[in-house]
mmCIF file of C-alpha atoms and ligand atoms in Angstrom:
data_model
loop_
_atom_site.group_PDB
_atom_site.id
_atom_site.type_symbol
_atom_site.label_atom_id
_atom_site.label_comp_id
_atom_site.label_asym_id
_atom_site.label_seq_id
_atom_site.Cartn_x
_atom_site.Cartn_y
_atom_site.Cartn_z
ATOM 1 C CA MET J 14 58.278 -46.362 -73.012
ATOM 2 C CA PRO J 15 56.381 -48.891 -75.092
ATOM 3 C CA THR J 16 54.878 -50.864 -72.195
ATOM 4 C CA ARG J 17 51.091 -50.813 -71.897
ATOM 5 C CA VAL J 18 50.338 -49.933 -68.261
ATOM 6 C CA ILE J 19 47.186 -51.253 -66.612
ATOM 7 C CA PHE J 20 46.868 -49.885 -63.077
ATOM 8 C CA GLY J 21 44.189 -50.367 -60.445
ATOM 9 C CA SER J 22 43.094 -52.213 -57.331
ATOM 10 C CA GLY J 23 41.681 -55.584 -58.323
ATOM 11 C CA SER J 24 43.109 -55.381 -61.855
ATOM 12 C CA ILE J 25 44.641 -58.874 -61.465
ATOM 13 C CA SER J 26 41.122 -60.145 -62.209
ATOM 14 C CA ASN J 27 41.657 -58.991 -65.821
ATOM 15 C CA LEU J 28 44.631 -61.316 -66.281
ATOM 16 C CA LYS J 29 42.849 -63.889 -68.445
ATOM 17 C CA GLN J 30 41.481 -61.201 -70.741
ATOM 18 C CA ILE J 31 44.902 -59.538 -71.083
ATOM 19 C CA VAL J 32 46.552 -62.868 -71.919
ATOM 20 C CA GLU J 33 43.878 -63.478 -74.575
ATOM 21 C CA GLU J 34 44.370 -59.996 -76.018
ATOM 22 C CA LEU J 35 48.072 -60.773 -76.355
ATOM 23 C CA GLY J 36 47.095 -63.885 -78.330
ATOM 24 C CA ALA J 37 49.036 -66.105 -75.922
ATOM 25 C CA SER J 38 48.097 -69.696 -75.143
ATOM 26 C CA ARG J 39 51.308 -71.279 -73.827
ATOM 27 C CA LEU J 40 52.353 -69.442 -70.679
ATOM 28 C CA PHE J 41 55.494 -69.579 -68.537
ATOM 29 C CA LEU J 42 55.219 -68.052 -65.055
ATOM 30 C CA VAL J 43 58.392 -66.834 -63.331
ATOM 31 C CA THR J 44 58.140 -66.194 -59.599
ATOM 32 C CA ASP J 45 59.622 -67.017 -56.181
ATOM 33 C CA GLN J 46 58.737 -69.140 -53.167
ATOM 34 C CA GLY J 47 57.558 -66.158 -51.100
ATOM 35 C CA ILE J 48 54.909 -65.344 -53.690
ATOM 36 C CA VAL J 49 53.802 -68.998 -53.794
ATOM 37 C CA LYS J 50 53.438 -69.035 -49.978
ATOM 38 C CA SER J 51 51.566 -65.721 -49.974
ATOM 39 C CA GLY J 52 48.800 -67.348 -52.038
ATOM 40 C CA ILE J 53 49.199 -64.927 -54.948
ATOM 41 C CA VAL J 54 50.322 -67.686 -57.347
ATOM 42 C CA SER J 55 47.200 -69.747 -56.678
ATOM 43 C CA ARG J 56 45.068 -66.668 -57.410
ATOM 44 C CA VAL J 57 46.841 -66.374 -60.758
ATOM 45 C CA LEU J 58 46.440 -70.091 -61.481
ATOM 46 C CA GLU J 59 42.696 -69.806 -60.802
ATOM 47 C CA ARG J 60 42.462 -67.369 -63.693
ATOM 48 C CA VAL J 61 44.901 -68.968 -66.118
ATOM 49 C CA PRO J 62 45.183 -72.630 -65.117
ATOM 50 C CA LYS J 63 47.297 -73.947 -68.007
ATOM 51 C CA ILE J 64 50.636 -72.475 -67.139
ATOM 52 C CA HIS J 65 54.198 -73.744 -66.629
ATOM 53 C CA LEU J 66 55.457 -72.606 -63.251
ATOM 54 C CA PHE J 67 59.064 -71.722 -62.419
ATOM 55 C CA ASP J 68 59.176 -70.622 -58.769
ATOM 56 C CA GLU J 69 62.889 -70.829 -57.994
ATOM 57 C CA ILE J 70 63.929 -67.183 -58.330
ATOM 58 C CA GLU J 71 65.978 -66.007 -55.359
ATOM 59 C CA PRO J 72 66.722 -62.434 -54.154
ATOM 60 C CA ASN J 73 69.529 -60.959 -56.285
ATOM 61 C CA PRO J 74 68.684 -63.540 -59.020
ATOM 62 C CA LYS J 75 71.608 -65.728 -60.032
ATOM 63 C CA TYR J 76 72.745 -66.334 -63.590
ATOM 64 C CA SER J 77 72.733 -70.095 -62.989
ATOM 65 C CA THR J 78 69.030 -70.019 -62.022
ATOM 66 C CA VAL J 79 68.161 -67.915 -65.066
ATOM 67 C CA ASN J 80 70.160 -70.242 -67.352
ATOM 68 C CA ARG J 81 68.364 -73.295 -65.931
ATOM 69 C CA ALA J 82 64.992 -71.648 -66.621
ATOM 70 C CA GLY J 83 66.274 -70.692 -70.079
ATOM 71 C CA LYS J 84 66.822 -74.367 -70.936
ATOM 72 C CA MET J 85 63.319 -75.230 -69.674
ATOM 73 C CA VAL J 86 61.683 -72.439 -71.603
ATOM 74 C CA ARG J 87 63.305 -73.498 -74.884
ATOM 75 C CA LYS J 88 61.842 -76.997 -74.440
ATOM 76 C CA ILE J 89 58.381 -75.775 -73.425
ATOM 77 C CA LYS J 90 58.237 -73.121 -76.162
ATOM 78 C CA PRO J 91 55.738 -70.728 -74.521
ATOM 79 C CA ASP J 92 54.467 -67.650 -76.315
ATOM 80 C CA LEU J 93 54.338 -65.419 -73.220
ATOM 81 C CA VAL J 94 56.483 -65.118 -70.085
ATOM 82 C CA ILE J 95 54.700 -63.762 -67.005
ATOM 83 C CA GLY J 96 56.919 -62.237 -64.318
ATOM 84 C CA LEU J 97 55.168 -62.169 -60.940
ATOM 85 C CA GLY J 98 56.912 -60.792 -57.861
ATOM 86 C CA GLY J 99 59.467 -58.205 -56.839
ATOM 87 C CA GLY J 100 62.356 -56.893 -58.903
ATOM 88 C CA SER J 101 64.129 -60.255 -58.840
ATOM 89 C CA SER J 102 61.263 -62.160 -60.475
ATOM 90 C CA LEU J 103 60.522 -59.412 -63.001
ATOM 91 C CA ASP J 104 64.180 -59.041 -63.996
ATOM 92 C CA ALA J 105 64.532 -62.824 -64.249
ATOM 93 C CA ALA J 106 61.386 -63.036 -66.423
ATOM 94 C CA LYS J 107 62.886 -60.533 -68.882
ATOM 95 C CA ALA J 108 66.174 -62.473 -68.991
ATOM 96 C CA ILE J 109 64.384 -65.811 -69.481
ATOM 97 C CA ALA J 110 62.274 -64.315 -72.302
ATOM 98 C CA LEU J 111 65.542 -63.312 -73.983
ATOM 99 C CA LEU J 112 67.029 -66.806 -73.616
ATOM 100 C CA ALA J 113 63.837 -68.352 -75.022
ATOM 101 C CA THR J 114 64.451 -66.857 -78.456
ATOM 102 C CA ASN J 115 68.243 -66.507 -78.506
ATOM 103 C CA GLY J 116 69.673 -69.637 -76.877
ATOM 104 C CA GLY J 117 72.940 -69.702 -74.954
ATOM 105 C CA ASN J 118 73.465 -68.304 -71.473
ATOM 106 C CA ILE J 119 72.435 -64.964 -70.019
ATOM 107 C CA GLU J 120 76.057 -63.855 -69.470
ATOM 108 C CA ASP J 121 76.483 -63.920 -73.285
ATOM 109 C CA TYR J 122 74.084 -60.966 -73.477
ATOM 110 C CA GLU J 123 75.563 -58.652 -70.848
ATOM 111 C CA GLY J 124 75.288 -55.050 -72.041
ATOM 112 C CA LYS J 125 72.937 -53.223 -74.372
ATOM 113 C CA GLY J 126 71.136 -54.875 -77.305
ATOM 114 C CA LYS J 127 73.456 -57.890 -77.514
ATOM 115 C CA TYR J 128 70.648 -60.298 -78.501
ATOM 116 C CA ARG J 129 70.004 -61.244 -82.140
ATOM 117 C CA THR J 130 66.266 -61.992 -81.943
ATOM 118 C CA SER J 131 63.602 -60.057 -80.058
ATOM 119 C CA PRO J 132 62.843 -61.677 -76.682
ATOM 120 C CA LEU J 133 59.449 -63.285 -76.062
ATOM 121 C CA SER J 134 56.691 -60.971 -74.852
ATOM 122 C CA VAL J 135 56.686 -60.376 -71.101
ATOM 123 C CA LEU J 136 53.703 -59.569 -68.893
ATOM 124 C CA ALA J 137 55.023 -58.005 -65.669
ATOM 125 C CA VAL J 138 52.978 -58.150 -62.459
ATOM 126 C CA PRO J 139 54.793 -56.426 -59.566
ATOM 127 C CA THR J 140 54.031 -57.458 -55.985
ATOM 128 C CA THR J 141 56.342 -54.974 -54.219
ATOM 129 C CA CYS J 142 56.340 -51.177 -54.113
ATOM 130 C CA GLY J 143 59.891 -50.620 -55.262
ATOM 131 C CA THR J 144 61.299 -52.244 -58.335
ATOM 132 C CA GLY J 145 59.908 -50.228 -61.248
ATOM 133 C CA SER J 146 61.152 -53.119 -63.418
ATOM 134 C CA GLU J 147 57.648 -53.483 -64.884
ATOM 135 C CA VAL J 148 58.253 -50.318 -66.952
ATOM 136 C CA THR J 149 61.989 -50.508 -67.715
ATOM 137 C CA TRP J 150 64.109 -52.234 -70.372
ATOM 138 C CA VAL J 151 66.765 -53.550 -68.014
ATOM 139 C CA SER J 152 67.293 -56.878 -66.271
ATOM 140 C CA VAL J 153 69.905 -57.096 -63.495
ATOM 141 C CA ILE J 154 71.279 -60.604 -62.941
ATOM 142 C CA THR J 155 74.030 -61.596 -60.491
ATOM 143 C CA HIS J 156 77.087 -63.460 -61.782
ATOM 144 C CA THR J 157 78.014 -65.305 -58.581
ATOM 145 C CA GLU J 158 81.573 -66.288 -59.554
ATOM 146 C CA ARG J 159 82.467 -62.790 -60.742
ATOM 147 C CA LYS J 160 80.477 -61.393 -57.795
ATOM 148 C CA PHE J 161 79.063 -58.826 -60.178
ATOM 149 C CA LYS J 162 75.604 -57.633 -61.128
ATOM 150 C CA MET J 163 75.254 -57.764 -64.901
ATOM 151 C CA SER J 164 72.901 -55.384 -66.710
ATOM 152 C CA ILE J 165 71.190 -56.875 -69.740
ATOM 153 C CA LYS J 166 69.085 -54.394 -71.640
ATOM 154 C CA GLY J 167 67.688 -53.312 -74.961
ATOM 155 C CA PRO J 168 64.676 -51.601 -76.534
ATOM 156 C CA GLU J 169 62.905 -54.945 -77.102
ATOM 157 C CA MET J 170 63.172 -55.879 -73.411
ATOM 158 C CA PHE J 171 60.425 -53.585 -72.136
ATOM 159 C CA PRO J 172 57.532 -55.719 -70.847
ATOM 160 C CA LYS J 173 54.655 -55.782 -73.329
ATOM 161 C CA VAL J 174 52.165 -55.144 -70.503
ATOM 162 C CA ALA J 175 52.595 -54.036 -66.880
ATOM 163 C CA LEU J 176 49.621 -55.195 -64.828
ATOM 164 C CA ILE J 177 49.863 -53.258 -61.570
ATOM 165 C CA ASP J 178 47.418 -54.172 -58.832
ATOM 166 C CA PRO J 179 48.036 -52.390 -55.489
ATOM 167 C CA ASP J 180 45.966 -55.082 -53.720
ATOM 168 C CA LEU J 181 48.892 -57.471 -54.285
ATOM 169 C CA LEU J 182 50.790 -55.454 -51.654
ATOM 170 C CA ILE J 183 48.392 -56.644 -48.924
ATOM 171 C CA SER J 184 50.428 -59.787 -48.213
ATOM 172 C CA LEU J 185 53.794 -58.005 -48.388
ATOM 173 C CA PRO J 186 55.672 -58.245 -45.041
ATOM 174 C CA LYS J 187 56.352 -54.931 -43.267
ATOM 175 C CA PRO J 188 60.159 -54.962 -43.752
ATOM 176 C CA LEU J 189 59.618 -55.349 -47.504
ATOM 177 C CA ILE J 190 57.149 -52.458 -47.634
ATOM 178 C CA ALA J 191 59.852 -50.374 -45.951
ATOM 179 C CA SER J 192 62.817 -51.465 -48.058
ATOM 180 C CA THR J 193 61.052 -51.545 -51.435
ATOM 181 C CA GLY J 194 59.361 -48.199 -50.664
ATOM 182 C CA LEU J 195 62.786 -46.697 -50.025
ATOM 183 C CA ASP J 196 64.149 -48.340 -53.190
ATOM 184 C CA ALA J 197 61.421 -46.419 -55.053
ATOM 185 C CA LEU J 198 62.413 -43.207 -53.241
ATOM 186 C CA THR J 199 66.036 -43.805 -54.251
ATOM 187 C CA HIS J 200 64.938 -44.272 -57.887
ATOM 188 C CA ALA J 201 63.081 -40.952 -57.786
ATOM 189 C CA LEU J 202 65.880 -38.995 -56.046
ATOM 190 C CA GLU J 203 68.636 -40.400 -58.266
ATOM 191 C CA ALA J 204 66.609 -40.012 -61.488
ATOM 192 C CA TYR J 205 66.072 -36.350 -60.553
ATOM 193 C CA THR J 206 69.705 -35.531 -59.842
ATOM 194 C CA VAL J 207 71.789 -37.657 -62.276
ATOM 195 C CA LYS J 208 73.256 -36.170 -65.440
ATOM 196 C CA PRO J 209 70.792 -37.773 -67.927
ATOM 197 C CA ALA J 210 67.703 -36.275 -66.142
ATOM 198 C CA THR J 211 65.275 -34.540 -68.493
ATOM 199 C CA PHE J 212 62.242 -32.307 -68.095
ATOM 200 C CA LEU J 213 59.961 -35.323 -68.608
ATOM 201 C CA THR J 214 61.741 -37.643 -66.164
ATOM 202 C CA ASP J 215 61.692 -34.776 -63.642
ATOM 203 C CA LEU J 216 57.888 -34.793 -63.728
ATOM 204 C CA PHE J 217 57.743 -38.466 -62.769
ATOM 205 C CA ALA J 218 60.485 -38.114 -60.150
ATOM 206 C CA ARG J 219 58.865 -35.106 -58.468
ATOM 207 C CA LYS J 220 55.417 -36.703 -58.249
ATOM 208 C CA SER J 221 56.871 -39.982 -57.051
ATOM 209 C CA THR J 222 58.891 -38.257 -54.291
ATOM 210 C CA GLU J 223 55.805 -36.384 -53.102
ATOM 211 C CA LEU J 224 53.680 -39.548 -52.980
ATOM 212 C CA ILE J 225 56.309 -41.648 -51.171
ATOM 213 C CA PHE J 226 56.794 -39.063 -48.409
ATOM 214 C CA ARG J 227 53.021 -38.711 -48.016
ATOM 215 C CA PHE J 228 52.106 -42.373 -47.983
ATOM 216 C CA VAL J 229 54.963 -44.740 -47.142
ATOM 217 C CA GLU J 230 54.535 -44.531 -43.349
ATOM 218 C CA ARG J 231 50.775 -45.036 -43.614
ATOM 219 C CA ALA J 232 51.295 -48.043 -45.895
ATOM 220 C CA TYR J 233 53.909 -49.447 -43.520
ATOM 221 C CA LYS J 234 51.591 -49.145 -40.509
ATOM 222 C CA ASN J 235 48.450 -50.528 -42.116
ATOM 223 C CA ILE J 236 48.877 -51.950 -45.616
ATOM 224 C CA GLU J 237 45.720 -54.034 -45.360
ATOM 225 C CA GLY J 238 43.357 -51.379 -44.033
ATOM 226 C CA ASP J 239 44.667 -48.297 -45.844
ATOM 227 C CA ARG J 240 43.676 -48.672 -49.462
ATOM 228 C CA GLU J 241 44.621 -45.112 -50.401
ATOM 229 C CA ALA J 242 48.148 -45.494 -49.003
ATOM 230 C CA ARG J 243 48.879 -48.746 -50.825
ATOM 231 C CA GLU J 244 47.463 -47.406 -54.109
ATOM 232 C CA LYS J 245 49.513 -44.219 -53.921
ATOM 233 C CA LEU J 246 52.692 -46.028 -52.897
ATOM 234 C CA MET J 247 52.325 -48.525 -55.753
ATOM 235 C CA LEU J 248 51.728 -45.651 -58.177
ATOM 236 C CA ALA J 249 54.799 -43.860 -56.817
ATOM 237 C CA SER J 250 56.897 -46.969 -57.409
ATOM 238 C CA THR J 251 55.842 -47.194 -61.065
ATOM 239 C CA LEU J 252 56.352 -43.441 -61.581
ATOM 240 C CA ALA J 253 59.847 -43.745 -60.103
ATOM 241 C CA GLY J 254 60.485 -46.630 -62.517
ATOM 242 C CA LEU J 255 59.446 -44.421 -65.427
ATOM 243 C CA ALA J 256 61.764 -41.707 -64.105
ATOM 244 C CA PHE J 257 64.975 -43.714 -63.705
ATOM 245 C CA GLY J 258 64.192 -45.950 -66.690
ATOM 246 C CA ASN J 259 64.409 -42.883 -68.935
ATOM 247 C CA SER J 260 67.078 -41.088 -66.905
ATOM 248 C CA ASP J 261 69.387 -43.257 -64.760
ATOM 249 C CA VAL J 262 70.345 -44.092 -61.204
ATOM 250 C CA GLY J 263 73.594 -42.964 -59.572
ATOM 251 C CA ALA J 264 76.107 -43.684 -56.833
ATOM 252 C CA VAL J 265 73.563 -45.069 -54.333
ATOM 253 C CA HIS J 266 72.709 -47.878 -56.722
ATOM 254 C CA CYS J 267 76.375 -48.368 -57.626
ATOM 255 C CA LEU J 268 77.133 -49.077 -53.956
ATOM 256 C CA ALA J 269 73.948 -51.089 -53.349
ATOM 257 C CA GLU J 270 74.569 -53.339 -56.365
ATOM 258 C CA SER J 271 78.196 -53.945 -55.386
ATOM 259 C CA VAL J 272 77.207 -54.856 -51.829
ATOM 260 C CA GLY J 273 74.312 -56.983 -53.122
ATOM 261 C CA SER J 274 76.622 -58.988 -55.385
ATOM 262 C CA LEU J 275 79.136 -59.629 -52.573
ATOM 263 C CA TYR J 276 76.858 -60.107 -49.557
ATOM 264 C CA ASP J 277 73.433 -60.886 -51.071
ATOM 265 C CA THR J 278 72.050 -57.855 -49.199
ATOM 266 C CA PRO J 279 68.439 -57.101 -50.209
ATOM 267 C CA HIS J 280 68.548 -54.314 -52.787
ATOM 268 C CA GLY J 281 66.153 -51.923 -51.032
ATOM 269 C CA VAL J 282 67.951 -52.275 -47.689
ATOM 270 C CA ALA J 283 71.341 -51.502 -49.244
ATOM 271 C CA ASN J 284 69.910 -48.454 -51.030
ATOM 272 C CA SER J 285 68.312 -47.124 -47.839
ATOM 273 C CA VAL J 286 71.576 -47.407 -45.914
ATOM 274 C CA PHE J 287 73.651 -45.590 -48.546
ATOM 275 C CA LEU J 288 71.100 -42.967 -49.669
ATOM 276 C CA PRO J 289 71.764 -40.265 -47.004
ATOM 277 C CA SER J 290 75.577 -40.626 -47.240
ATOM 278 C CA VAL J 291 75.615 -40.386 -51.024
ATOM 279 C CA MET J 292 73.295 -37.357 -50.868
ATOM 280 C CA GLU J 293 75.797 -35.682 -48.513
ATOM 281 C CA PHE J 294 78.587 -36.507 -50.971
ATOM 282 C CA ASN J 295 76.518 -35.133 -53.884
ATOM 283 C CA LEU J 296 75.605 -31.868 -52.085
ATOM 284 C CA PRO J 297 78.199 -29.702 -53.892
ATOM 285 C CA ALA J 298 76.653 -30.712 -57.245
ATOM 286 C CA SER J 299 73.004 -31.253 -56.323
ATOM 287 C CA ALA J 300 72.010 -28.875 -53.486
ATOM 288 C CA SER J 301 69.589 -26.939 -55.696
ATOM 289 C CA ARG J 302 67.953 -30.115 -57.022
ATOM 290 C CA TYR J 303 67.600 -31.576 -53.518
ATOM 291 C CA ALA J 304 66.166 -28.229 -52.354
ATOM 292 C CA GLU J 305 63.491 -28.439 -55.066
ATOM 293 C CA LEU J 306 62.460 -31.888 -53.838
ATOM 294 C CA ALA J 307 62.606 -30.687 -50.214
ATOM 295 C CA GLU J 308 60.089 -27.945 -51.048
ATOM 296 C CA ILE J 309 57.766 -30.508 -52.628
ATOM 297 C CA VAL J 310 57.647 -32.447 -49.357
ATOM 298 C CA GLY J 311 57.037 -29.288 -47.295
ATOM 299 C CA ILE J 312 60.543 -28.572 -46.001
ATOM 300 C CA GLU J 313 61.361 -24.898 -45.435
ATOM 301 C CA GLY J 314 64.738 -23.212 -45.114
ATOM 302 C CA GLU J 315 66.751 -20.034 -45.686
ATOM 303 C CA SER J 316 68.997 -21.452 -48.395
ATOM 304 C CA GLU J 317 69.185 -24.301 -50.889
ATOM 305 C CA ASN J 318 71.860 -25.929 -48.776
ATOM 306 C CA GLU J 319 69.743 -25.772 -45.642
ATOM 307 C CA LYS J 320 66.725 -27.284 -47.428
ATOM 308 C CA ALA J 321 68.893 -30.022 -48.962
ATOM 309 C CA ARG J 322 70.402 -30.890 -45.571
ATOM 310 C CA LYS J 323 66.949 -30.989 -43.966
ATOM 311 C CA LEU J 324 65.827 -33.399 -46.705
ATOM 312 C CA ILE J 325 68.742 -35.700 -45.879
ATOM 313 C CA GLU J 326 67.812 -35.567 -42.164
ATOM 314 C CA ARG J 327 64.180 -36.318 -43.051
ATOM 315 C CA ILE J 328 65.306 -39.427 -44.946
ATOM 316 C CA LYS J 329 67.437 -40.603 -42.005
ATOM 317 C CA LEU J 330 64.405 -40.185 -39.738
ATOM 318 C CA LEU J 331 62.215 -42.072 -42.212
ATOM 319 C CA CYS J 332 64.700 -44.986 -42.211
ATOM 320 C CA ARG J 333 64.444 -45.156 -38.413
ATOM 321 C CA THR J 334 60.637 -44.946 -38.426
ATOM 322 C CA LEU J 335 60.501 -47.809 -40.933
ATOM 323 C CA SER J 336 63.020 -49.883 -38.903
ATOM 324 C CA ILE J 337 65.488 -50.084 -41.785
ATOM 325 C CA PRO J 338 68.646 -51.991 -40.752
ATOM 326 C CA SER J 339 71.739 -49.913 -40.030
ATOM 327 C CA PHE J 340 75.106 -49.946 -41.824
ATOM 328 C CA LYS J 341 76.429 -52.177 -39.040
ATOM 329 C CA ASP J 342 73.637 -54.699 -39.661
ATOM 330 C CA LEU J 343 74.891 -55.201 -43.241
ATOM 331 C CA GLY J 344 77.992 -56.871 -41.789
ATOM 332 C CA LEU J 345 80.403 -55.484 -44.384
ATOM 333 C CA LYS J 346 84.057 -56.309 -43.746
ATOM 334 C CA PRO J 347 86.436 -53.312 -43.807
ATOM 335 C CA SER J 348 88.929 -55.550 -45.647
ATOM 336 C CA GLU J 349 86.436 -55.650 -48.547
ATOM 337 C CA PHE J 350 85.705 -51.905 -48.709
ATOM 338 C CA LEU J 351 88.236 -51.431 -51.496
ATOM 339 C CA GLU J 352 86.615 -54.150 -53.607
ATOM 340 C CA ILE J 353 83.143 -52.636 -52.998
ATOM 341 C CA ALA J 354 84.494 -49.212 -53.984
ATOM 342 C CA GLN J 355 86.112 -50.589 -57.154
ATOM 343 C CA LYS J 356 82.946 -52.434 -58.195
ATOM 344 C CA SER J 357 80.896 -49.281 -57.546
ATOM 345 C CA PHE J 358 83.224 -47.260 -59.740
ATOM 346 C CA GLN J 359 82.946 -49.868 -62.527
ATOM 347 C CA ASN J 360 79.129 -49.822 -62.382
ATOM 348 C CA ASN J 361 77.439 -48.696 -65.624
ATOM 349 C CA SER J 362 75.599 -45.946 -63.778
ATOM 350 C CA ASN J 363 78.651 -44.395 -62.108
ATOM 351 C CA PRO J 364 79.254 -41.888 -64.947
ATOM 352 C CA SER J 365 75.678 -40.599 -64.498
ATOM 353 C CA ASN J 366 76.210 -39.523 -60.874
ATOM 354 C CA PRO J 367 75.887 -35.721 -60.563
ATOM 355 C CA ARG J 368 79.259 -35.419 -58.826
ATOM 356 C CA GLU J 369 82.186 -37.387 -60.218
ATOM 357 C CA ALA J 370 82.757 -40.349 -57.913
ATOM 358 C CA ALA J 371 86.169 -42.031 -57.974
ATOM 359 C CA VAL J 372 87.163 -45.242 -56.178
ATOM 360 C CA GLU J 373 88.578 -43.132 -53.300
ATOM 361 C CA ASP J 374 85.243 -41.302 -52.947
ATOM 362 C CA TYR J 375 83.324 -44.554 -52.567
ATOM 363 C CA LEU J 376 85.957 -45.734 -50.123
ATOM 364 C CA ARG J 377 85.573 -42.556 -48.059
ATOM 365 C CA ILE J 378 81.769 -42.975 -47.940
ATOM 366 C CA LEU J 379 82.157 -46.557 -46.669
ATOM 367 C CA GLU J 380 84.805 -45.624 -44.096
ATOM 368 C CA LYS J 381 82.721 -42.728 -42.780
ATOM 369 C CA LEU J 382 79.687 -44.990 -42.367
ATOM 370 C CA PHE J 383 81.876 -47.565 -40.611
ATOM 371 C CA ARG J 384 83.236 -44.951 -38.174
ATOM 372 C CA GLN J 385 79.715 -43.729 -37.389
ATOM 373 C CA SER J 386 78.320 -47.230 -36.848
HETATM 374 FE FE1 FE2 Q 78 66.627 -49.975 -57.303
#
C-alpha cells in the first residue's frame, strides 16, 4: 500500500504544506454539492486558494460526469487532483486523474491496469466514515446505459497521500454516519471472510470490527461532541479500507453494487440491508471466522455456530438502532430480482466469496428478504 497516510483531528490545516511537499502548483479539486454546502470546500479554498473546482459528482458517480471532468482536466493541465468527499468523490478523483494523462473515456479503462501512462497524483481527503477509497487502488464508476458498476484499478491508482481528518465528520448528517459506518463494517467483515484474506489483512479487519462496534453508536448519537468516537470510527474506516483493499469484498458488495447501478441506492444503505442475509448464506463456510469476530466484540456462546448467529443478530439490532432503511424501503421490483442476481454473479468480487454463490443463490437471498419484508 504505497499511499502516505496522514491521520489526525485538525490535520486538514496541513493541506497547503502537503501540496507544497508534493511539488504541486496547479490543483484540480473533485467534490460534490453536499460538501460545498457543508462549508468544507471553503475551508479548503482558504488554505489553497488557486484551485480549479469540479463539484458535480453525484452518488454512484456516472461515467458521463467523469468523462466531462476528464475533458476539463486535459485543458487545465493540473499537476495534482484532490478528491474531497465520500467514496463517490474519491473514486471519481482517481478516474479523472487517469483520464488526465491517458485521454479517451473512462469506460476504455475498465479492468486492471488498462491505462498506458501513470495517472496524475491524487490527494484523497475523505469526509465520510465508510469508503476506504483513500487507501485503495480501485475506482468504481457507474455506466448508466449498461446499468453496471465498472471497476477501474491498477497499482498506479493508489492515492499519493491520504489526508484523514476526523473533524471533517462533524458536518456529516446522521443517516450518512450510519450508512457509511456500516459500509466500513461490511468491508471489515467481508475482507476477513473472503478467499483472498491473509494474516495481515486479518489484523486490519479485526481491529476495524472492534472499533466500529465500540464507537459507531456513540458517533451516531453525538458526532460533534464525542471526539473520541469520531476519531475511532474514522480510523476504523481507513483500517477496513486497508483490509479489503489487500483482500477483497464478497457477496454483500456484489448485491449492493448491482442494486446501486439499477436503483441508485446509496452504497452503504444497500450493504447494510444485505449484510445479515449474506452472512446467513455464508454460515456453512464462515461460521468459525464469524465466531472469531463475535468474540472480539464480546459475544459469548457454546459453539462457533451460536457465536456466529449471535453476531448476525447483533448486526440486525445495530441496523435498527441506527435507523437504517429496510429491504422494503429500497423499493426493488421482484420482476428485476433475476437481473440483480445475474449482475451480482458477474461482479468481479463474486469468486472471492467464501461460499460459492450462483445466480440462484443470489435470487434466493432476494426472495427471502422480500418474503420477510
Ligand atoms: Fe463498500
